[in-house]
Amino acid sequence: MDQKNFMDEFMKAANQDLTPKQAKILQAAVEIFAEKGYAATSTSEIAKRAGVAEGTIFRHYKTKKDLLISIVSPIIIEFAVPLFAERFINEVFQDQRLDDFEDLLRKIIRNRYQFVKNNVPLLKIFFQEMAFHAEIQEKFSAVFTEKVLPQFIKVVNHFKQNGQIGDFPTETVIRLTINAIVGFFITRFLVMPDYPWDDEKEMEYTIQFIRNGLKGI
Amino acid sequence: MDQKNFMDEFMKAANQDLTPKQAKILQAAVEIFAEKGYAATSTSEIAKRAGVAEGTIFRHYKTKKDLLISIVSPIIIEFAVPLFAERFINEVFQDQRLDDFEDLLRKIIRNRYQFVKNNVPLLKIFFQEMAFHAEIQEKFSAVFTEKVLPQFIKVVNHFKQNGQIGDFPTETVIRLTINAIVGFFITRFLVMPDYPWDDEKEMEYTIQFIRNGLKGI
DNA sequence: TTGTGAAGTGAGTAATCACTCATTTTTTTG
DNA sequence: CAAAAAAATGAGTGATTACTCACTTCACAA
């Protein structure tokens, strides 16, 4: 995916030029997809909950799958990109206050925590349907390898050089870090959303776990 | 996947003799459920791949959902339980060679690695369908809280007392540990199965990551 | 006011769905 | 071997599916 397509997606996501009925359709689809899964959801049920005729769905979305893609695409970009925009990463190398791995971890986790908390159903749909739809996999893969990975590598190598991260391969550091962070969110919001979490504490423990786990001996 | 291992798992768990056609049905259902998901799979397609009449499926399984539960139930027990059988855990407190957190981690990860490798489609179905079927959630919850959690708590407290695990809450230690291990398996076998993994090295890095991450400073 | 295109409608359609059941085939048993 | 039981069959069922299309309603510019 090239830059232009990418920005198109982003603009499409940011734009609010949806008709009221179209917005209702998206809202209903997200709710039901998250509840029962894409394949188990019928377009008639979406139309019913959206308070819309079934034909209206197909006026805006060529197929049911098109509706799914329209829902999932923005969330891929919004979840992965913002914290890894070039502007932000450059700060890491220039701003004294960011030259600490633990502080960076804290900043990333706290920022993404708010985003995840505000988008649980959308993210549930993403994780579920990624397993079965090549379009979603490809879109995610493109965003990850083009936008996230290069910046992540820069940062890890930076902290490896100044000794805050130990002698692991860079890809392994990235795997372990993303897994610890995303794993926390999945446990917190999808696996055990009703557990009496103390989010502040758990985030801090997770930060310590990652920092110590990656520290050289 | 090795078909022999695969059917062995079923025989063991079901503790019941299957007719050849019934075995074919299970095998076909596992394959297609893993490929396209439970809801997107039709019973006619299962029958076709199994080389069986559609009615034969319903002679052995009351409903399509019944077939799913019959597939998923054994895997829950076999994944969670074996390493936490009382006999094994008692060894941890008696056997000198097991009185090292790192060695225990290594033993657990290596054992479960083989199991996961031999049961990828089954585990994929489990993770996917757990999100939507209360029966599966309840079965898993029961096995986890009755069989796994109590043993895990014992072990963690043991290693906290002798200083190998630092001052985290026990539940947090368990969350971080399971997340690191299961996360590795999911990344390795579901998210990026085609990446040129060096499994030995990645397991060792994961062990170091957990051990250092949980170590008190 | 009127013309025009977009938005919205809902009855209609062919295909497919999970599941049934009367019947046939295979296996077990006495 | 014959009778009984179990396993397997596949055509048939009503319900539901994603999607279509001829039509109506709407917003708005000329």
Short mmCIF file of C-alpha atoms (C1' of nucleotides) in Angstrom, two decimals:
data_model
loop_
_atom_site.label_atom_id
_atom_site.label_comp_id
_atom_site.label_asym_id
_atom_site.label_seq_id
_atom_site.Cartn_x
_atom_site.Cartn_y
_atom_site.Cartn_z
CA MET A 1 0.00 0.00 0.00
CA ASP A 2 1.45 3.36 -0.95
CA GLN A 3 1.32 6.64 0.85
CA LYS A 4 -1.57 7.98 -1.17
CA ASN A 5 -3.87 5.03 -0.54
CA PHE A 6 -2.88 5.16 3.05
CA MET A 7 -3.82 8.80 3.44
CA ASP A 8 -7.05 8.16 1.59
CA GLU A 9 -7.93 5.56 4.13
CA PHE A 10 -7.05 7.92 6.92
CA MET A 11 -9.13 10.74 5.49
CA LYS A 12 -12.01 8.42 4.86
CA ALA A 13 -11.80 7.35 8.47
CA ALA A 14 -11.58 10.86 9.81
CA ASN A 15 -14.32 12.25 7.61
CA GLN A 16 -17.74 12.54 9.14
CA ASP A 17 -19.67 13.06 5.91
CA LEU A 18 -21.86 10.06 6.54
CA THR A 19 -25.60 10.33 6.26
CA PRO A 20 -27.41 9.77 9.57
CA LYS A 21 -28.71 6.40 8.35
CA GLN A 22 -25.23 5.36 7.27
CA ALA A 23 -23.89 6.21 10.72
CA LYS A 24 -26.68 4.17 12.27
CA ILE A 25 -25.76 1.22 10.06
CA LEU A 26 -22.10 1.37 11.09
CA GLN A 27 -23.01 1.67 14.75
CA ALA A 28 -25.40 -1.28 14.63
CA ALA A 29 -22.97 -3.40 12.62
CA VAL A 30 -20.14 -2.78 15.10
CA GLU A 31 -22.38 -3.73 18.01
CA ILE A 32 -23.65 -6.96 16.50
CA PHE A 33 -20.36 -8.02 14.90
CA ALA A 34 -18.71 -7.66 18.31
CA GLU A 35 -21.51 -9.59 20.02
CA LYS A 36 -21.90 -12.54 17.66
CA GLY A 37 -19.11 -12.35 15.12
CA TYR A 38 -19.24 -11.26 11.49
CA ALA A 39 -20.28 -14.59 9.97
CA ALA A 40 -23.08 -15.15 12.49
CA THR A 41 -24.57 -11.70 11.88
CA SER A 42 -27.23 -11.22 9.19
CA THR A 43 -27.71 -8.03 7.23
CA SER A 44 -31.40 -8.11 8.12
CA GLU A 45 -30.48 -7.97 11.80
CA ILE A 46 -28.17 -5.02 11.22
CA ALA A 47 -30.90 -3.20 9.30
CA LYS A 48 -33.40 -3.91 12.05
CA ARG A 49 -31.18 -2.57 14.84
CA ALA A 50 -30.15 0.43 12.75
CA GLY A 51 -33.81 1.25 12.08
CA VAL A 52 -33.22 1.14 8.35
CA ALA A 53 -34.39 -0.86 5.35
CA GLU A 54 -32.11 -3.72 4.40
CA GLY A 55 -31.63 -2.23 0.95
CA THR A 56 -30.12 0.89 2.47
CA ILE A 57 -27.14 -1.12 3.69
CA PHE A 58 -26.38 -2.23 0.14
CA ARG A 59 -26.76 1.29 -1.21
CA HIS A 60 -23.72 2.30 0.84
CA TYR A 61 -21.79 -0.97 0.95
CA LYS A 62 -21.52 -3.20 -2.07
CA THR A 63 -21.46 -6.38 0.02
CA LYS A 64 -21.61 -7.43 3.67
CA LYS A 65 -17.86 -7.96 3.57
CA ASP A 66 -17.42 -4.42 2.26
CA LEU A 67 -19.20 -3.23 5.39
CA LEU A 68 -16.79 -5.22 7.55
CA ILE A 69 -13.75 -3.79 5.81
CA SER A 70 -15.10 -0.28 6.16
CA ILE A 71 -15.39 -0.87 9.88
CA VAL A 72 -12.02 -2.52 10.45
CA SER A 73 -9.74 -0.48 8.19
CA PRO A 74 -9.79 2.75 10.19
CA ILE A 75 -9.10 0.96 13.46
CA ILE A 76 -5.95 -0.63 12.08
CA ILE A 77 -4.55 2.74 11.18
CA GLU A 78 -5.68 4.48 14.33
CA PHE A 79 -4.37 1.81 16.64
CA ALA A 80 -0.95 1.34 15.09
CA VAL A 81 0.05 4.68 13.72
CA PRO A 82 -0.36 7.71 15.97
CA LEU A 83 2.36 6.94 18.48
CA PHE A 84 4.75 6.00 15.74
CA ALA A 85 4.37 9.05 13.57
CA GLU A 86 7.78 10.33 12.61
CA ARG A 87 7.30 13.56 14.49
CA PHE A 88 6.80 11.70 17.74
CA ILE A 89 9.69 9.30 17.30
CA ASN A 90 12.09 12.09 16.45
CA GLU A 91 11.29 13.60 19.81
CA VAL A 92 12.61 10.47 21.47
CA PHE A 93 16.06 11.20 20.16
CA GLN A 94 15.98 14.92 20.85
CA ASP A 95 13.95 15.38 24.00
CA GLN A 96 15.99 14.68 27.11
CA ARG A 97 12.88 13.73 29.04
CA LEU A 98 12.08 10.92 26.61
CA ASP A 99 15.56 9.41 26.72
CA ASP A 100 14.47 6.79 29.22
CA PHE A 101 13.04 3.45 28.11
CA GLU A 102 10.73 3.19 31.08
CA ASP A 103 9.25 6.63 30.47
CA LEU A 104 8.68 5.82 26.83
CA LEU A 105 6.96 2.56 27.72
CA ARG A 106 4.76 4.43 30.17
CA LYS A 107 3.84 7.04 27.61
CA ILE A 108 2.95 4.44 24.99
CA ILE A 109 0.94 2.21 27.32
CA ARG A 110 -1.04 5.05 28.83
CA ASN A 111 -1.86 6.54 25.48
CA ARG A 112 -2.95 3.25 23.95
CA TYR A 113 -4.87 2.34 27.11
CA GLN A 114 -7.25 5.23 26.54
CA PHE A 115 -7.64 4.34 22.90
CA VAL A 116 -8.35 0.68 23.61
CA LYS A 117 -10.78 1.52 26.40
CA ASN A 118 -12.73 3.73 23.99
CA ASN A 119 -12.79 1.17 21.16
CA VAL A 120 -13.26 -2.27 22.70
CA PRO A 121 -15.96 -3.55 20.29
CA LEU A 122 -14.07 -2.37 17.23
CA LEU A 123 -10.86 -4.01 18.42
CA LYS A 124 -12.67 -7.22 19.24
CA ILE A 125 -13.98 -7.35 15.68
CA PHE A 126 -10.49 -6.67 14.37
CA PHE A 127 -8.84 -9.46 16.36
CA GLN A 128 -11.61 -11.91 15.54
CA GLU A 129 -11.94 -11.32 11.83
CA MET A 130 -8.27 -10.84 11.06
CA ALA A 131 -7.95 -14.61 11.34
CA PHE A 132 -10.22 -15.24 8.35
CA HIS A 133 -10.02 -12.26 5.99
CA ALA A 134 -6.93 -11.79 3.84
CA GLU A 135 -7.85 -8.17 3.13
CA ILE A 136 -7.60 -7.34 6.83
CA GLN A 137 -4.35 -9.24 7.25
CA GLU A 138 -2.80 -7.44 4.30
CA LYS A 139 -3.91 -4.03 5.45
CA PHE A 140 -2.55 -4.66 8.93
CA SER A 141 0.67 -6.12 7.60
CA ALA A 142 1.21 -3.08 5.37
CA VAL A 143 0.61 -0.58 8.16
CA PHE A 144 2.79 -2.52 10.56
CA THR A 145 5.80 -3.03 8.31
CA GLU A 146 5.68 0.46 6.82
CA LYS A 147 4.68 2.64 9.73
CA VAL A 148 5.34 0.85 13.00
CA LEU A 149 8.23 -1.52 12.52
CA PRO A 150 10.88 0.87 11.16
CA GLN A 151 10.26 3.35 13.98
CA PHE A 152 10.20 0.60 16.56
CA ILE A 153 13.56 -0.70 15.33
CA LYS A 154 15.09 2.76 15.59
CA VAL A 155 13.91 3.15 19.16
CA VAL A 156 15.03 -0.30 20.28
CA ASN A 157 18.47 0.12 18.76
CA HIS A 158 18.74 3.51 20.47
CA PHE A 159 18.04 2.02 23.88
CA LYS A 160 20.25 -0.97 23.18
CA GLN A 161 23.15 1.37 22.47
CA ASN A 162 22.76 3.32 25.67
CA GLY A 163 22.46 0.09 27.65
CA GLN A 164 18.83 0.30 28.76
CA ILE A 165 17.95 -2.78 26.71
CA GLY A 166 20.09 -5.90 26.93
CA ASP A 167 21.51 -8.26 24.38
CA PHE A 168 18.37 -9.61 22.72
CA PRO A 169 17.81 -9.55 18.95
CA THR A 170 15.85 -6.45 18.03
CA GLU A 171 12.94 -8.45 16.58
CA THR A 172 12.72 -10.44 19.78
CA VAL A 173 12.63 -7.26 21.87
CA ILE A 174 9.79 -5.99 19.71
CA ARG A 175 7.91 -9.28 19.92
CA LEU A 176 8.22 -9.47 23.70
CA THR A 177 7.28 -5.82 24.20
CA ILE A 178 4.26 -5.76 21.92
CA ASN A 179 3.11 -9.07 23.33
CA ALA A 180 3.29 -7.81 26.91
CA ILE A 181 1.38 -4.62 26.09
CA VAL A 182 -1.23 -6.02 23.73
CA GLY A 183 -1.57 -9.07 25.98
CA PHE A 184 -2.43 -6.82 28.90
CA PHE A 185 -5.12 -5.08 26.89
CA ILE A 186 -6.59 -8.35 25.65
CA THR A 187 -6.67 -9.84 29.14
CA ARG A 188 -8.00 -6.62 30.60
CA PHE A 189 -10.76 -5.83 28.11
CA LEU A 190 -11.58 -9.05 26.27
CA VAL A 191 -10.74 -12.08 28.42
CA MET A 192 -11.56 -10.74 31.88
CA PRO A 193 -13.35 -7.41 31.50
CA ASP A 194 -15.32 -7.94 34.73
CA TYR A 195 -12.35 -8.64 36.99
CA PRO A 196 -11.86 -5.81 39.54
CA TRP A 197 -8.76 -4.41 37.86
CA ASP A 198 -6.61 -1.68 39.34
CA ASP A 199 -5.55 -0.41 35.96
CA GLU A 200 -2.95 2.07 37.22
CA LYS A 201 -1.14 -0.61 39.19
CA GLU A 202 -1.33 -3.25 36.48
CA MET A 203 0.06 -0.86 33.90
CA GLU A 204 2.93 0.02 36.22
CA TYR A 205 3.67 -3.67 36.91
CA THR A 206 3.60 -4.36 33.21
CA ILE A 207 6.07 -1.54 32.58
CA GLN A 208 8.42 -2.87 35.27
CA PHE A 209 8.08 -6.39 33.88
CA ILE A 210 9.05 -5.30 30.38
CA ARG A 211 11.89 -3.01 31.52
CA ASN A 212 13.45 -5.64 33.80
CA GLY A 213 12.79 -8.44 31.36
CA LEU A 214 14.69 -6.66 28.61
CA LYS A 215 17.46 -5.32 30.82
CA GLY A 216 20.88 -6.87 30.37
CA ILE A 217 22.37 -8.69 33.33
CA MET B 1 -0.35 -31.87 11.07
CA ASP B 2 0.40 -35.45 11.98
CA GLN B 3 -2.86 -37.28 11.63
CA LYS B 4 -1.90 -39.98 14.08
CA ASN B 5 -1.14 -37.61 16.92
CA PHE B 6 -4.26 -35.74 16.07
CA MET B 7 -6.61 -38.71 16.33
CA ASP B 8 -4.81 -39.97 19.40
CA GLU B 9 -5.73 -36.78 21.19
CA PHE B 10 -9.35 -37.38 20.41
CA MET B 11 -9.34 -40.96 21.49
CA LYS B 12 -7.66 -40.14 24.75
CA ALA B 13 -9.95 -37.28 25.59
CA ALA B 14 -13.23 -38.71 24.42
CA ASN B 15 -12.50 -41.96 26.23
CA GLN B 16 -14.87 -43.50 23.77
CA ASP B 17 -14.58 -45.48 20.56
CA LEU B 18 -15.46 -43.63 17.41
CA THR B 19 -16.69 -45.25 14.23
CA PRO B 20 -14.40 -44.59 11.25
CA LYS B 21 -16.99 -42.24 9.76
CA GLN B 22 -17.29 -40.37 13.03
CA ALA B 23 -13.53 -39.90 13.12
CA LYS B 24 -13.63 -38.61 9.55
CA ILE B 25 -16.33 -36.14 10.52
CA LEU B 26 -14.29 -34.80 13.44
CA GLN B 27 -11.19 -34.51 11.31
CA ALA B 28 -13.01 -32.67 8.53
CA ALA B 29 -14.80 -30.39 10.97
CA VAL B 30 -11.54 -29.42 12.70
CA GLU B 31 -9.92 -28.62 9.37
CA ILE B 32 -12.74 -26.45 8.05
CA PHE B 33 -13.56 -24.76 11.37
CA ALA B 34 -9.91 -23.74 11.61
CA GLU B 35 -9.86 -22.51 8.01
CA LYS B 36 -13.09 -20.50 7.89
CA GLY B 37 -14.47 -20.36 11.41
CA TYR B 38 -17.38 -22.22 12.95
CA ALA B 39 -20.19 -19.90 11.82
CA ALA B 40 -18.95 -19.76 8.22
CA THR B 41 -18.76 -23.54 7.94
CA SER B 42 -21.77 -25.52 6.69
CA THR B 43 -22.57 -29.04 7.76
CA SER B 44 -22.89 -30.01 4.09
CA GLU B 45 -19.27 -28.96 3.52
CA ILE B 46 -18.11 -31.00 6.50
CA ALA B 47 -20.00 -34.03 5.21
CA LYS B 48 -18.53 -33.57 1.75
CA ARG B 49 -14.93 -33.39 2.99
CA ALA B 50 -15.46 -36.27 5.39
CA GLY B 51 -16.86 -38.41 2.57
CA VAL B 52 -20.06 -38.97 4.48
CA ALA B 53 -23.75 -38.23 4.12
CA GLU B 54 -24.91 -35.09 5.86
CA GLY B 55 -27.37 -37.10 7.94
CA THR B 56 -24.51 -39.08 9.43
CA ILE B 57 -23.23 -35.97 11.20
CA PHE B 58 -26.55 -35.52 12.96
CA ARG B 59 -26.70 -39.20 13.93
CA HIS B 60 -23.63 -38.63 16.10
CA TYR B 61 -24.05 -34.98 17.07
CA LYS B 62 -27.42 -33.57 17.94
CA THR B 63 -26.62 -30.14 16.50
CA LYS B 64 -23.78 -28.38 14.71
CA LYS B 65 -22.93 -26.65 17.99
CA ASP B 66 -22.76 -30.04 19.68
CA LEU B 67 -20.09 -30.98 17.16
CA LEU B 68 -18.12 -27.83 18.04
CA ILE B 69 -18.28 -28.52 21.76
CA SER B 70 -17.17 -32.11 21.21
CA ILE B 71 -14.13 -30.78 19.41
CA VAL B 72 -13.19 -28.00 21.81
CA SER B 73 -13.85 -29.63 25.19
CA PRO B 74 -10.95 -32.12 25.13
CA ILE B 75 -8.45 -29.48 24.08
CA ILE B 76 -9.27 -27.28 27.05
CA ILE B 77 -8.51 -30.08 29.47
CA GLU B 78 -5.43 -31.31 27.67
CA PHE B 79 -3.89 -27.90 27.25
CA ALA B 80 -4.40 -26.65 30.77
CA VAL B 81 -4.19 -29.65 33.01
CA PRO B 82 -1.27 -32.04 32.46
CA LEU B 83 1.53 -29.84 33.72
CA PHE B 84 -0.50 -28.83 36.71
CA ALA B 85 -1.48 -32.27 37.88
CA GLU B 86 -0.90 -32.58 41.59
CA ARG B 87 1.77 -35.19 41.16
CA PHE B 88 3.86 -32.86 39.04
CA ILE B 89 3.47 -29.84 41.26
CA ASN B 90 4.39 -31.80 44.36
CA GLU B 91 7.68 -32.61 42.68
CA VAL B 92 8.46 -28.91 42.52
CA PHE B 93 8.57 -28.75 46.28
CA GLN B 94 10.43 -32.00 46.76
CA ASP B 95 12.79 -32.37 43.84
CA GLN B 96 15.95 -30.32 44.27
CA ARG B 97 16.40 -30.04 40.53
CA LEU B 98 13.04 -28.33 40.16
CA ASP B 99 13.68 -25.74 42.84
CA ASP B 100 14.69 -23.16 40.28
CA PHE B 101 12.15 -20.86 38.66
CA GLU B 102 14.02 -20.72 35.37
CA ASP B 103 14.19 -24.52 35.09
CA LEU B 104 10.49 -24.80 35.82
CA LEU B 105 9.67 -22.20 33.18
CA ARG B 106 11.81 -24.09 30.69
CA LYS B 107 10.14 -27.38 31.50
CA ILE B 108 6.65 -25.90 31.12
CA ILE B 109 7.36 -24.02 27.89
CA ARG B 110 9.08 -26.94 26.19
CA ASN B 111 6.33 -29.36 27.13
CA ARG B 112 3.52 -27.07 25.99
CA TYR B 113 5.46 -26.16 22.84
CA GLN B 114 5.22 -29.74 21.60
CA PHE B 115 1.55 -29.92 22.47
CA VAL B 116 0.72 -26.65 20.70
CA LYS B 117 2.75 -27.61 17.64
CA ASN B 118 0.76 -30.84 17.34
CA ASN B 119 -2.63 -29.16 17.80
CA VAL B 120 -2.57 -25.82 16.02
CA PRO B 121 -5.95 -26.11 14.23
CA LEU B 122 -7.71 -27.28 17.40
CA LEU B 123 -6.23 -24.42 19.41
CA LYS B 124 -7.14 -21.92 16.74
CA ILE B 125 -10.75 -23.05 16.92
CA PHE B 126 -10.65 -22.81 20.70
CA PHE B 127 -9.33 -19.23 20.76
CA GLN B 128 -11.73 -18.13 18.03
CA GLU B 129 -14.93 -19.65 19.32
CA MET B 130 -14.35 -19.02 23.00
CA ALA B 131 -15.29 -15.41 22.28
CA PHE B 132 -18.85 -16.30 21.29
CA HIS B 133 -19.89 -19.49 23.07
CA ALA B 134 -20.70 -19.38 26.76
CA GLU B 135 -20.39 -23.17 27.04
CA ILE B 136 -16.74 -22.97 26.05
CA GLN B 137 -16.03 -20.03 28.33
CA GLU B 138 -17.59 -21.81 31.27
CA LYS B 139 -15.73 -25.04 30.63
CA PHE B 140 -12.45 -23.19 30.35
CA SER B 141 -13.17 -21.09 33.40
CA ALA B 142 -13.95 -24.18 35.45
CA VAL B 143 -10.79 -26.01 34.42
CA PHE B 144 -8.65 -22.95 34.98
CA THR B 145 -9.93 -21.98 38.42
CA GLU B 146 -10.11 -25.55 39.70
CA LYS B 147 -7.07 -27.22 38.19
CA VAL B 148 -4.58 -24.60 37.08
CA LEU B 149 -4.92 -21.57 39.31
CA PRO B 150 -4.51 -23.18 42.75
CA GLN B 151 -1.36 -25.00 41.66
CA PHE B 152 0.00 -21.92 39.98
CA ILE B 153 -0.53 -19.88 43.14
CA LYS B 154 1.36 -22.45 45.20
CA VAL B 155 4.31 -22.38 42.85
CA VAL B 156 4.48 -18.60 42.61
CA ASN B 157 4.30 -18.18 46.37
CA HIS B 158 7.03 -20.77 46.73
CA PHE B 159 9.37 -18.85 44.43
CA LYS B 160 8.42 -15.55 45.98
CA GLN B 161 9.43 -16.88 49.38
CA ASN B 162 12.84 -18.03 48.25
CA GLY B 163 13.42 -14.73 46.47
CA GLN B 164 13.38 -15.88 42.85
CA ILE B 165 10.24 -13.86 42.14
CA GLY B 166 10.05 -10.24 43.22
CA ASP B 167 7.39 -8.20 44.95
CA PHE B 168 4.51 -8.40 42.48
CA PRO B 169 1.00 -9.53 43.46
CA THR B 170 0.64 -13.25 42.80
CA GLU B 171 -2.20 -12.74 40.30
CA THR B 172 -0.08 -10.25 38.40
CA VAL B 173 2.82 -12.70 38.24
CA ILE B 174 0.46 -15.32 36.85
CA ARG B 175 -1.01 -12.92 34.33
CA LEU B 176 2.38 -11.75 33.08
CA THR B 177 3.77 -15.29 32.90
CA ILE B 178 0.85 -16.90 31.10
CA ASN B 179 0.64 -13.94 28.78
CA ALA B 180 4.31 -14.20 27.82
CA ILE B 181 4.09 -17.94 27.19
CA VAL B 182 0.72 -18.09 25.45
CA GLY B 183 1.59 -14.91 23.57
CA PHE B 184 4.70 -16.56 22.18
CA PHE B 185 2.70 -19.54 20.98
CA ILE B 186 0.03 -17.33 19.38
CA THR B 187 2.61 -15.20 17.62
CA ARG B 188 4.62 -18.25 16.60
CA PHE B 189 1.81 -20.47 15.32
CA LEU B 190 -1.15 -18.24 14.54
CA VAL B 191 0.00 -14.69 13.75
CA MET B 192 3.30 -15.38 11.98
CA PRO B 193 3.54 -19.14 11.31
CA ASP B 194 5.66 -18.56 8.16
CA TYR B 195 8.32 -16.40 9.77
CA PRO B 196 11.70 -18.22 9.88
CA TRP B 197 11.61 -18.83 13.62
CA ASP B 198 14.49 -20.26 15.59
CA ASP B 199 12.22 -21.84 18.16
CA GLU B 200 14.97 -22.92 20.55
CA LYS B 201 16.37 -19.41 20.77
CA GLU B 202 13.00 -17.71 21.03
CA MET B 203 11.93 -20.00 23.84
CA GLU B 204 15.16 -19.30 25.68
CA TYR B 205 14.77 -15.52 25.22
CA THR B 206 11.20 -15.78 26.45
CA ILE B 207 12.35 -17.66 29.54
CA GLN B 208 14.99 -15.03 30.28
CA PHE B 209 12.46 -12.25 29.71
CA ILE B 210 10.00 -13.72 32.19
CA ARG B 211 12.64 -14.59 34.80
CA ASN B 212 14.27 -11.15 34.71
CA GLY B 213 10.95 -9.38 34.41
CA LEU B 214 9.66 -10.98 37.58
CA LYS B 215 12.90 -10.75 39.51
CA GLY B 216 12.97 -8.24 42.32
CA ILE B 217 15.58 -5.53 42.04
"C1'" DT C 1 -42.13 25.66 -8.86
"C1'" DT C 2 -39.87 22.18 -11.04
"C1'" DG C 3 -36.12 19.11 -12.45
"C1'" DT C 4 -32.47 16.06 -10.90
"C1'" DG C 5 -29.61 13.01 -8.51
"C1'" DA C 6 -28.84 10.90 -4.29
"C1'" DA C 7 -30.90 8.46 -0.37
"C1'" DG C 8 -33.96 5.25 1.13
"C1'" DT C 9 -37.37 1.52 0.63
"C1'" DG C 10 -39.19 -3.35 0.97
"C1'" DA C 11 -41.09 -7.03 -1.64
"C1'" DG C 12 -38.92 -10.49 -4.27
"C1'" DT C 13 -35.21 -14.16 -5.50
"C1'" DA C 14 -32.29 -18.01 -5.92
"C1'" DA C 15 -29.22 -20.19 -3.05
"C1'" DT C 16 -28.06 -22.17 1.00
"C1'" DC C 17 -28.82 -23.27 5.79
"C1'" DA C 18 -29.31 -26.82 9.79
"C1'" DC C 19 -31.83 -30.50 10.49
"C1'" DT C 20 -35.41 -34.70 9.76
"C1'" DC C 21 -36.84 -39.19 8.60
"C1'" DA C 22 -38.15 -43.19 6.04
"C1'" DT C 23 -35.28 -46.36 4.11
"C1'" DT C 24 -31.13 -49.16 3.17
"C1'" DT C 25 -26.67 -51.13 4.52
"C1'" DT C 26 -23.57 -52.94 7.85
"C1'" DT C 27 -22.40 -55.01 12.21
"C1'" DT C 28 -23.45 -57.59 16.21
"C1'" DT C 29 -25.51 -61.25 18.56
"C1'" DG C 30 -27.95 -65.50 19.84
"C1'" DC D 1 -27.38 -68.33 9.53
"C1'" DA D 2 -31.17 -65.28 10.83
"C1'" DA D 3 -32.85 -61.74 13.62
"C1'" DA D 4 -32.01 -57.51 15.84
"C1'" DA D 5 -29.51 -53.44 16.42
"C1'" DA D 6 -26.71 -49.89 14.97
"C1'" DA D 7 -24.83 -47.04 11.40
"C1'" DA D 8 -25.38 -44.66 7.30
"C1'" DT D 9 -27.97 -42.62 3.74
"C1'" DG D 10 -29.88 -38.66 0.81
"C1'" DA D 11 -33.99 -36.60 -0.72
"C1'" DG D 12 -36.88 -33.39 1.44
"C1'" DT D 13 -38.22 -29.44 4.86
"C1'" DG D 14 -39.20 -24.69 6.17
"C1'" DA D 15 -36.43 -20.98 7.50
"C1'" DT D 16 -33.02 -17.78 6.51
"C1'" DT D 17 -29.39 -15.88 3.74
"C1'" DA D 18 -27.06 -11.94 0.98
"C1'" DC D 19 -28.36 -9.29 -2.43
"C1'" DT D 20 -31.47 -6.92 -6.38
"C1'" DC D 21 -34.42 -3.64 -8.35
"C1'" DA D 22 -38.32 -0.94 -9.54
"C1'" DC D 23 -39.98 2.45 -7.04
"C1'" DT D 24 -40.68 6.51 -3.66
"C1'" DT D 25 -38.94 10.27 -0.90
"C1'" DC D 26 -35.86 13.80 -0.08
"C1'" DA D 27 -32.69 17.94 -0.50
"C1'" DC D 28 -31.65 21.58 -3.15
"C1'" DA D 29 -30.30 24.35 -7.25
"C1'" DA D 30 -32.17 26.63 -11.24
#
